[in-house]
Amino acid sequence: MDYKFVDFNIKGDERGYLIAFEENVNVPFDVKRVFYIFDTKGSVTRGQHANKNTKHLLINISGSCRIKIDNGKEQLDFLLNRPDQGLFINNMVWKEMHEFSYNCILMVLASEYYDETEYIRDYDEYLKIANNSGLLTVNGEVSDIWKQ
Ligand code: TYD
């Protein structure tokens, strides 16, 4: 399964804390896009898609949510509740976000510009593509340090 938890260094002093993201340093790709998800009801499931090309790094900067990832063979479900921890998810991994706390802000760094045509939103179609091509690293290898 192509995912990896990343711990970020916290810069801090008596005034408070700060975390910095730098592409190809503590973010394992060139960052083309940043978005964040907020004010999502706890009963809602978001995501439910795989991206053919885009790699993501998810950081729950406020509150908590759960992330389910699935490569067609294995499903894992993680709690994200720390602003100093990221979850890297490679392209072609099915992902779902759920159990959002009322104050959840889920920030996402992405390796590609938004392109709806690279989304697979149908799970059966995802299984077909994933099973046929063994393509969990289809568009570029993840270097070993980012593989798990
Ligand atoms: P969607 O993919 O459904 O969100 P989620 O993965 O959280 O379930 O996207 C919601 C809307 O936002 C949809 O209209 C597409 C748009 N969108 C952008 O315009 N740019 C982006 O970078 C993203 C991620 C979504």
PDB file of C-alpha atoms and ligand atoms in Angstrom:
ATOM      1  CA  MET A   1       0.000   0.000   0.000  1.00  0.00           C
ATOM      2  CA  ASP A   2       1.502   3.323  -0.985  1.00  0.00           C
ATOM      3  CA  TYR A   3       1.182   5.556   2.008  1.00  0.00           C
ATOM      4  CA  LYS A   4       3.517   6.982   4.577  1.00  0.00           C
ATOM      5  CA  PHE A   5       3.146   8.907   7.809  1.00  0.00           C
ATOM      6  CA  VAL A   6       5.439  11.899   8.011  1.00  0.00           C
ATOM      7  CA  ASP A   7       6.325  13.749  11.220  1.00  0.00           C
ATOM      8  CA  PHE A   8       7.020  17.455  10.830  1.00  0.00           C
ATOM      9  CA  ASN A   9       9.435  19.416  12.936  1.00  0.00           C
ATOM     10  CA  ILE A  10       7.677  21.893  15.171  1.00  0.00           C
ATOM     11  CA  LYS A  11       9.394  25.257  15.453  1.00  0.00           C
ATOM     12  CA  GLY A  12       8.366  26.798  18.688  1.00  0.00           C
ATOM     13  CA  ASP A  13       9.144  29.331  21.292  1.00  0.00           C
ATOM     14  CA  GLU A  14       7.248  31.100  24.040  1.00  0.00           C
ATOM     15  CA  ARG A  15       5.011  32.788  21.437  1.00  0.00           C
ATOM     16  CA  GLY A  16       3.625  29.539  20.024  1.00  0.00           C
ATOM     17  CA  TYR A  17       4.351  27.006  17.308  1.00  0.00           C
ATOM     18  CA  LEU A  18       4.996  26.893  13.585  1.00  0.00           C
ATOM     19  CA  ILE A  19       5.406  24.139  11.018  1.00  0.00           C
ATOM     20  CA  ALA A  20       6.886  24.733   7.559  1.00  0.00           C
ATOM     21  CA  PHE A  21       6.405  22.590   4.441  1.00  0.00           C
ATOM     22  CA  GLU A  22       9.057  22.518   1.753  1.00  0.00           C
ATOM     23  CA  GLU A  23       8.665  20.621  -1.475  1.00  0.00           C
ATOM     24  CA  ASN A  24      10.959  17.632  -1.859  1.00  0.00           C
ATOM     25  CA  VAL A  25      12.283  18.234   1.644  1.00  0.00           C
ATOM     26  CA  ASN A  26       9.471  17.231   3.983  1.00  0.00           C
ATOM     27  CA  VAL A  27       6.868  17.045   1.210  1.00  0.00           C
ATOM     28  CA  PRO A  28       7.766  14.196  -1.167  1.00  0.00           C
ATOM     29  CA  PHE A  29       6.767  15.937  -4.415  1.00  0.00           C
ATOM     30  CA  ASP A  30       6.573  19.302  -6.183  1.00  0.00           C
ATOM     31  CA  VAL A  31       3.543  21.043  -4.711  1.00  0.00           C
ATOM     32  CA  LYS A  32       1.216  22.403  -7.400  1.00  0.00           C
ATOM     33  CA  ARG A  33      -1.909  22.865  -5.315  1.00  0.00           C
ATOM     34  CA  VAL A  34      -3.084  23.290  -1.738  1.00  0.00           C
ATOM     35  CA  PHE A  35      -6.666  23.009  -0.569  1.00  0.00           C
ATOM     36  CA  TYR A  36      -8.379  22.455   2.719  1.00  0.00           C
ATOM     37  CA  ILE A  37     -11.606  20.872   3.811  1.00  0.00           C
ATOM     38  CA  PHE A  38     -13.498  22.420   6.697  1.00  0.00           C
ATOM     39  CA  ASP A  39     -16.971  22.644   8.199  1.00  0.00           C
ATOM     40  CA  THR A  40     -17.845  19.119   7.090  1.00  0.00           C
ATOM     41  CA  LYS A  41     -20.562  17.329   9.045  1.00  0.00           C
ATOM     42  CA  GLY A  42     -19.443  14.365  11.150  1.00  0.00           C
ATOM     43  CA  SER A  43     -21.832  12.004   9.384  1.00  0.00           C
ATOM     44  CA  VAL A  44     -20.469  12.841   5.921  1.00  0.00           C
ATOM     45  CA  THR A  45     -18.013  10.725   3.942  1.00  0.00           C
ATOM     46  CA  ARG A  46     -15.892  12.671   1.461  1.00  0.00           C
ATOM     47  CA  GLY A  47     -13.372  11.622  -1.113  1.00  0.00           C
ATOM     48  CA  GLN A  48     -14.435   8.197  -2.387  1.00  0.00           C
ATOM     49  CA  HIS A  49     -12.092   8.446  -5.313  1.00  0.00           C
ATOM     50  CA  ALA A  50      -8.642   7.630  -6.597  1.00  0.00           C
ATOM     51  CA  ASN A  51      -6.462   9.940  -8.660  1.00  0.00           C
ATOM     52  CA  LYS A  52      -4.617   8.554 -11.640  1.00  0.00           C
ATOM     53  CA  ASN A  53      -1.746  11.012 -11.256  1.00  0.00           C
ATOM     54  CA  THR A  54      -2.011  13.128  -8.139  1.00  0.00           C
ATOM     55  CA  LYS A  55      -0.087  12.359  -4.981  1.00  0.00           C
ATOM     56  CA  HIS A  56      -1.420  13.918  -1.789  1.00  0.00           C
ATOM     57  CA  LEU A  57      -0.115  14.850   1.613  1.00  0.00           C
ATOM     58  CA  LEU A  58      -2.924  15.260   4.168  1.00  0.00           C
ATOM     59  CA  ILE A  59      -2.391  17.235   7.351  1.00  0.00           C
ATOM     60  CA  ASN A  60      -5.183  17.607   9.871  1.00  0.00           C
ATOM     61  CA  ILE A  61      -4.330  21.072  11.140  1.00  0.00           C
ATOM     62  CA  SER A  62      -7.348  21.347  13.462  1.00  0.00           C
ATOM     63  CA  GLY A  63      -9.637  18.780  15.065  1.00  0.00           C
ATOM     64  CA  SER A  64      -9.686  15.264  13.712  1.00  0.00           C
ATOM     65  CA  CYS A  65     -10.988  13.008  10.984  1.00  0.00           C
ATOM     66  CA  ARG A  66     -10.427   9.472   9.769  1.00  0.00           C
ATOM     67  CA  ILE A  67      -8.882   8.504   6.449  1.00  0.00           C
ATOM     68  CA  LYS A  68      -9.627   5.186   4.816  1.00  0.00           C
ATOM     69  CA  ILE A  69      -7.255   4.026   2.116  1.00  0.00           C
ATOM     70  CA  ASP A  70      -7.726   1.040  -0.125  1.00  0.00           C
ATOM     71  CA  ASN A  71      -5.617  -0.396  -2.938  1.00  0.00           C
ATOM     72  CA  GLY A  72      -8.162  -2.963  -4.031  1.00  0.00           C
ATOM     73  CA  LYS A  73      -6.548  -5.660  -1.906  1.00  0.00           C
ATOM     74  CA  GLU A  74      -6.098  -4.078   1.494  1.00  0.00           C
ATOM     75  CA  GLN A  75      -8.069  -1.452   3.416  1.00  0.00           C
ATOM     76  CA  LEU A  76      -6.646   0.651   6.225  1.00  0.00           C
ATOM     77  CA  ASP A  77      -8.311   3.313   8.335  1.00  0.00           C
ATOM     78  CA  PHE A  78      -6.352   5.964  10.209  1.00  0.00           C
ATOM     79  CA  LEU A  79      -7.177   8.701  12.688  1.00  0.00           C
ATOM     80  CA  LEU A  80      -5.595  12.051  11.766  1.00  0.00           C
ATOM     81  CA  ASN A  81      -5.583  14.430  14.695  1.00  0.00           C
ATOM     82  CA  ARG A  82      -2.153  16.050  14.833  1.00  0.00           C
ATOM     83  CA  PRO A  83      -1.039  19.211  13.017  1.00  0.00           C
ATOM     84  CA  ASP A  84       2.551  17.953  13.106  1.00  0.00           C
ATOM     85  CA  GLN A  85       1.842  14.735  11.231  1.00  0.00           C
ATOM     86  CA  GLY A  86       1.056  14.190   7.554  1.00  0.00           C
ATOM     87  CA  LEU A  87      -0.288  11.195   5.693  1.00  0.00           C
ATOM     88  CA  PHE A  88       1.231  10.791   2.238  1.00  0.00           C
ATOM     89  CA  ILE A  89      -1.047   8.930  -0.179  1.00  0.00           C
ATOM     90  CA  ASN A  90       0.270   7.924  -3.555  1.00  0.00           C
ATOM     91  CA  ASN A  91      -1.653   8.206  -6.783  1.00  0.00           C
ATOM     92  CA  MET A  92      -4.009   5.324  -7.590  1.00  0.00           C
ATOM     93  CA  VAL A  93      -4.927   4.691  -3.973  1.00  0.00           C
ATOM     94  CA  TRP A  94      -8.661   4.826  -3.231  1.00  0.00           C
ATOM     95  CA  LYS A  95      -9.331   7.227  -0.360  1.00  0.00           C
ATOM     96  CA  GLU A  96     -12.231   8.279   1.816  1.00  0.00           C
ATOM     97  CA  MET A  97     -12.402  10.862   4.581  1.00  0.00           C
ATOM     98  CA  HIS A  98     -14.960  10.439   7.345  1.00  0.00           C
ATOM     99  CA  GLU A  99     -15.800  11.087  11.021  1.00  0.00           C
ATOM    100  CA  PHE A 100     -14.945  14.778  10.803  1.00  0.00           C
ATOM    101  CA  SER A 101     -14.914  16.563  14.143  1.00  0.00           C
ATOM    102  CA  TYR A 102     -16.863  19.857  14.249  1.00  0.00           C
ATOM    103  CA  ASN A 103     -13.619  21.846  14.164  1.00  0.00           C
ATOM    104  CA  CYS A 104     -11.771  19.729  11.598  1.00  0.00           C
ATOM    105  CA  ILE A 105      -9.591  21.486   9.062  1.00  0.00           C
ATOM    106  CA  LEU A 106      -7.951  18.974   6.769  1.00  0.00           C
ATOM    107  CA  MET A 107      -5.238  20.577   4.649  1.00  0.00           C
ATOM    108  CA  VAL A 108      -4.114  18.773   1.529  1.00  0.00           C
ATOM    109  CA  LEU A 109      -0.976  19.365  -0.530  1.00  0.00           C
ATOM    110  CA  ALA A 110      -1.226  17.976  -4.035  1.00  0.00           C
ATOM    111  CA  SER A 111       1.328  17.171  -6.710  1.00  0.00           C
ATOM    112  CA  GLU A 112      -0.890  18.201  -9.671  1.00  0.00           C
ATOM    113  CA  TYR A 113      -3.273  20.954 -10.663  1.00  0.00           C
ATOM    114  CA  TYR A 114      -6.941  20.099 -10.313  1.00  0.00           C
ATOM    115  CA  ASP A 115      -8.118  18.000 -13.230  1.00  0.00           C
ATOM    116  CA  GLU A 116     -11.433  16.203 -12.928  1.00  0.00           C
ATOM    117  CA  THR A 117     -10.490  13.834 -15.775  1.00  0.00           C
ATOM    118  CA  GLU A 118      -7.821  12.143 -13.650  1.00  0.00           C
ATOM    119  CA  TYR A 119     -10.349  11.223 -10.947  1.00  0.00           C
ATOM    120  CA  ILE A 120     -11.754   7.711 -10.706  1.00  0.00           C
ATOM    121  CA  ARG A 121     -14.970   8.088  -8.747  1.00  0.00           C
ATOM    122  CA  ASP A 122     -16.470   4.665  -9.400  1.00  0.00           C
ATOM    123  CA  TYR A 123     -15.107   1.954  -7.115  1.00  0.00           C
ATOM    124  CA  ASP A 124     -15.747  -0.904  -9.547  1.00  0.00           C
ATOM    125  CA  GLU A 125     -13.918   0.991 -12.275  1.00  0.00           C
ATOM    126  CA  TYR A 126     -11.072   1.609  -9.829  1.00  0.00           C
ATOM    127  CA  LEU A 127     -10.812  -2.112  -9.049  1.00  0.00           C
ATOM    128  CA  LYS A 128     -10.711  -2.964 -12.738  1.00  0.00           C
ATOM    129  CA  ILE A 129      -7.943  -0.473 -13.478  1.00  0.00           C
ATOM    130  CA  ALA A 130      -5.927  -1.335 -10.370  1.00  0.00           C
ATOM    131  CA  ASN A 131      -6.190  -5.095 -10.893  1.00  0.00           C
ATOM    132  CA  ASN A 132      -5.441  -4.986 -14.606  1.00  0.00           C
ATOM    133  CA  SER A 133      -2.341  -2.909 -14.481  1.00  0.00           C
ATOM    134  CA  GLY A 134      -0.742  -3.451 -11.087  1.00  0.00           C
ATOM    135  CA  LEU A 135      -0.248   0.257 -11.261  1.00  0.00           C
ATOM    136  CA  LEU A 136      -0.067   1.433  -7.719  1.00  0.00           C
ATOM    137  CA  THR A 137       2.973   3.487  -8.647  1.00  0.00           C
ATOM    138  CA  VAL A 138       1.769   4.167 -12.180  1.00  0.00           C
ATOM    139  CA  ASN A 139       3.175   7.606 -12.774  1.00  0.00           C
ATOM    140  CA  GLY A 140       6.505   7.634 -11.104  1.00  0.00           C
ATOM    141  CA  GLU A 141       8.077   5.636  -8.378  1.00  0.00           C
ATOM    142  CA  VAL A 142       7.893   6.771  -4.809  1.00  0.00           C
ATOM    143  CA  SER A 143      11.393   6.815  -3.480  1.00  0.00           C
ATOM    144  CA  ASP A 144      12.099   4.198  -0.841  1.00  0.00           C
ATOM    145  CA  ILE A 145      12.022   6.615   2.055  1.00  0.00           C
ATOM    146  CA  TRP A 146       8.400   7.417   1.247  1.00  0.00           C
ATOM    147  CA  LYS A 147       7.317   3.843   0.716  1.00  0.00           C
ATOM    148  CA  GLN A 148       5.763   1.715   3.381  1.00  0.00           C
TER     149      GLN A 148
HETATM  150  P1  TYD B   1     -14.520  16.805  -4.326  1.00  0.00           P
HETATM  151  O1  TYD B   1     -13.464  16.126  -5.123  1.00  0.00           O
HETATM  152  O2  TYD B   1     -15.915  16.269  -4.449  1.00  0.00           O
HETATM  153  O3  TYD B   1     -14.134  16.852  -2.793  1.00  0.00           O
HETATM  154  P2  TYD B   1     -13.755  15.657  -1.774  1.00  0.00           P
HETATM  155  O4  TYD B   1     -12.609  14.908  -2.356  1.00  0.00           O
HETATM  156  O5  TYD B   1     -13.418  16.371  -0.507  1.00  0.00           O
HETATM  157  O6  TYD B   1     -14.955  14.784  -1.609  1.00  0.00           O
HETATM  158  O7  TYD B   1     -14.500  18.345  -4.683  1.00  0.00           O
HETATM  159  C1  TYD B   1     -15.508  19.239  -4.231  1.00  0.00           C
HETATM  160  C2  TYD B   1     -15.637  20.367  -5.244  1.00  0.00           C
HETATM  161  O8  TYD B   1     -14.462  21.169  -5.259  1.00  0.00           O
HETATM  162  C3  TYD B   1     -15.846  19.868  -6.658  1.00  0.00           C
HETATM  163  O9  TYD B   1     -16.750  20.760  -7.278  1.00  0.00           O
HETATM  164  C4  TYD B   1     -14.493  20.012  -7.301  1.00  0.00           C
HETATM  165  C5  TYD B   1     -13.899  21.205  -6.570  1.00  0.00           C
HETATM  166  N1  TYD B   1     -12.437  21.165  -6.447  1.00  0.00           N
HETATM  167  C6  TYD B   1     -11.676  22.136  -7.066  1.00  0.00           C
HETATM  168  O10 TYD B   1     -12.201  23.014  -7.788  1.00  0.00           O
HETATM  169  N2  TYD B   1     -10.331  22.143  -6.899  1.00  0.00           N
HETATM  170  C7  TYD B   1      -9.710  21.230  -6.126  1.00  0.00           C
HETATM  171  O11 TYD B   1      -8.464  21.272  -5.991  1.00  0.00           O
HETATM  172  C8  TYD B   1     -10.497  20.215  -5.486  1.00  0.00           C
HETATM  173  C9  TYD B   1      -9.846  19.156  -4.618  1.00  0.00           C
HETATM  174  C10 TYD B   1     -11.860  20.223  -5.664  1.00  0.00           C
END
